[in-house]
């Protein structure tokens, strides 16, 4: 496989068909227009666009990052703009939307698979799509019919892009501290109209010339009946604030700066000011925005887009690790250096023959393919949440996905960085230069542990909200699924070590969960949340590896040979590597959690 390949297609087919059983999803009435053949065609289309249009943009979009002209317009590399338009013309923006809105009505698991293939080519360009899809889906869920017609349908067609405007200079992840304000300004055909004033920071896709219009979803605080702004999250509301208003005039939004990033440079990241009087629609100060839903519901509404974005971030981490693995594999097969142990003379061998290089490649494979499985499993749960046959099944999937989302976001981001570190090491000195793309992938991925909630914030969410507030209900559901896998694996001779390691890790995790649920003091329970997140993430990915190994083991029993045998045997070995080298780490992490150590949390500031 060449270094330009963005995916081993067999991995996607195995995960969707053999493991996640996409056929069962396609049998549901909601997806009656699709078949496995049409899904294959869509994935093939995404792969073709990725390799033909996006791969050539990887390095140029990093070197020629977005810039702001004297007119205040942000401009991206023309090739990026062209590629985004090709993605929209191919119908990929329309993937998950209902046919009634002009969508393709695809399963989310298929959409995320195509998004991942595109991200493997270059992560920045398809991020225009993920932001737009998330924006439009939120308006479909909570907006009125007029708002959907005016702002969603152009996004589905790729004629308008979308953003999410949450953070501010003084309030990154602490959304209760936002200062952006919204003042009532009457009502029109699009709903309740407001005037928005304030500053937003770190806005991906906040301005560009890919499309003439951009639909911003803006969180702002609305005064109470006495005109007072209530502190905290009460009163935070969500507004549709387009760059260009329906009458064609420019809304009162300006880009005041571009943030120059370490990586992920092809997607502009902006500081935006709303309502400073540079453009004053209808003669009044403030950017025009329309309320989505009701006052005070903004944060809960925005969590739909945020949570889907978190799965997308996880996919980004998974695919950067995956592409780095493919690059390492190609390099190791072609780079000749050294000789086999015990051989003094003769031609140099490919470095893939050296044990330490095999170790690093196998670690990369375990991290990258484990992360991809985690994200696609989460996407499959999103399909269950939306289209399962019973309300109980849909509710169960929603609770389970909520528990997994902090892991689906953070685990691929964190361990992709480890994987890409190995990719650079395999390339040796060449990997530390710009002559090889692994150094860019390493820089690009570093953002994934930061945006859409840092790893530490995901840990607090997991322990505080998803575990303790839920009183372990969703964890019990997950534990039942892990137990079912263990029971199915029990007695299969090839998988006995995998079963034993998995069972031990989860028993250790059970002790940590019990300690967290029993702890009455929130501060103590959260003190080692990140250690718990790491342990939980490793245990979940270990479970998913063993579950995949079970599918592979059954296939080996059927007598497969040749490349199909090698493919599945390779997954069995990657699973074994993970349970032997990674699952034992769970023990040290949960020891910190179960003991409620305060060695870090109680450190006095003056002792640093």
Short mmCIF file of N, CA and C in Angstrom, two decimals, residues 25 29 37 42 84 101 105 111 132 152 228-229 248-249 324 343 357 361-362 372 378 395 428 436 444 464 497 501 533:
data_model
loop_
_atom_site.label_atom_id
_atom_site.label_comp_id
_atom_site.label_asym_id
_atom_site.label_seq_id
_atom_site.Cartn_x
_atom_site.Cartn_y
_atom_site.Cartn_z
N UNK A 25 -29.06 -2.34 10.11
CA UNK A 25 -29.52 -0.95 10.11
C UNK A 25 -30.23 -0.63 8.80
N UNK A 29 -36.99 0.71 7.99
CA UNK A 29 -37.74 1.51 7.00
C UNK A 29 -37.09 2.85 6.69
N UNK A 37 -24.90 -2.34 -1.51
CA UNK A 37 -24.25 -1.90 -2.75
C UNK A 37 -24.19 -0.38 -2.84
N UNK A 42 -21.00 4.83 -2.09
CA UNK A 42 -20.76 6.10 -1.40
C UNK A 42 -19.37 6.11 -0.76
N UNK A 84 -13.91 21.61 -1.11
CA UNK A 84 -15.14 21.66 -0.31
C UNK A 84 -16.35 21.66 -1.23
N UNK A 101 -35.70 16.96 3.09
CA UNK A 101 -34.90 18.19 3.13
C UNK A 101 -33.85 18.22 2.03
N UNK A 105 -30.33 10.60 3.57
CA UNK A 105 -30.92 9.74 4.60
C UNK A 105 -30.06 8.50 4.84
N UNK A 111 -21.98 7.82 7.42
CA UNK A 111 -21.50 9.20 7.32
C UNK A 111 -20.14 9.35 8.01
N UNK A 132 -20.60 22.19 9.27
CA UNK A 132 -21.85 22.56 8.59
C UNK A 132 -22.94 21.54 8.86
N UNK A 152 -31.03 25.95 6.78
CA UNK A 152 -30.58 24.54 6.73
C UNK A 152 -30.39 24.07 5.30
N UNK A 228 -31.98 42.34 34.00
CA UNK A 228 -30.72 41.94 34.60
C UNK A 228 -30.20 40.67 33.94
N UNK A 229 -28.88 40.60 33.75
CA UNK A 229 -28.25 39.38 33.24
C UNK A 229 -27.99 38.45 34.42
N UNK A 248 -29.76 40.25 1.77
CA UNK A 248 -28.51 40.44 1.04
C UNK A 248 -27.54 41.38 1.69
N UNK A 249 -27.95 42.07 2.75
CA UNK A 249 -27.05 43.00 3.42
C UNK A 249 -26.11 42.26 4.37
N UNK A 324 -0.96 7.89 9.66
CA UNK A 324 0.42 7.78 10.09
C UNK A 324 0.91 6.35 10.11
N UNK A 343 23.66 -11.86 11.16
CA UNK A 343 24.16 -11.83 9.78
C UNK A 343 25.08 -10.62 9.64
N UNK A 357 11.11 -2.32 15.20
CA UNK A 357 10.22 -1.65 14.24
C UNK A 357 8.88 -2.38 14.18
N UNK A 361 5.26 -0.70 14.87
CA UNK A 361 4.18 -0.82 13.89
C UNK A 361 2.95 -1.48 14.49
N UNK A 362 3.18 -2.51 15.30
CA UNK A 362 2.04 -3.20 15.90
C UNK A 362 1.34 -2.31 16.92
N UNK A 372 -10.43 3.74 15.61
CA UNK A 372 -11.44 3.74 14.55
C UNK A 372 -12.64 2.90 14.94
N UNK A 378 -19.46 4.13 18.29
CA UNK A 378 -20.25 5.25 18.81
C UNK A 378 -21.24 5.75 17.77
N UNK A 395 -33.79 4.97 23.90
CA UNK A 395 -33.37 5.60 25.14
C UNK A 395 -32.11 4.94 25.69
N UNK A 428 12.74 7.69 11.62
CA UNK A 428 14.06 8.14 12.05
C UNK A 428 14.24 9.63 11.84
N UNK A 436 8.81 14.49 5.04
CA UNK A 436 7.85 13.42 5.25
C UNK A 436 6.66 13.97 6.03
N UNK A 444 -0.94 18.34 13.46
CA UNK A 444 -2.38 18.44 13.24
C UNK A 444 -3.17 17.80 14.39
N UNK A 464 -18.27 13.03 36.75
CA UNK A 464 -19.27 13.83 37.43
C UNK A 464 -20.68 13.66 36.90
N UNK A 497 -6.08 -16.05 26.43
CA UNK A 497 -5.34 -14.95 27.08
C UNK A 497 -6.05 -13.60 26.96
N UNK A 501 -7.26 -11.38 30.28
CA UNK A 501 -6.77 -10.01 30.49
C UNK A 501 -7.93 -9.02 30.52
N UNK A 533 -10.54 8.33 33.45
CA UNK A 533 -10.82 8.40 32.02
C UNK A 533 -9.84 7.53 31.23
#
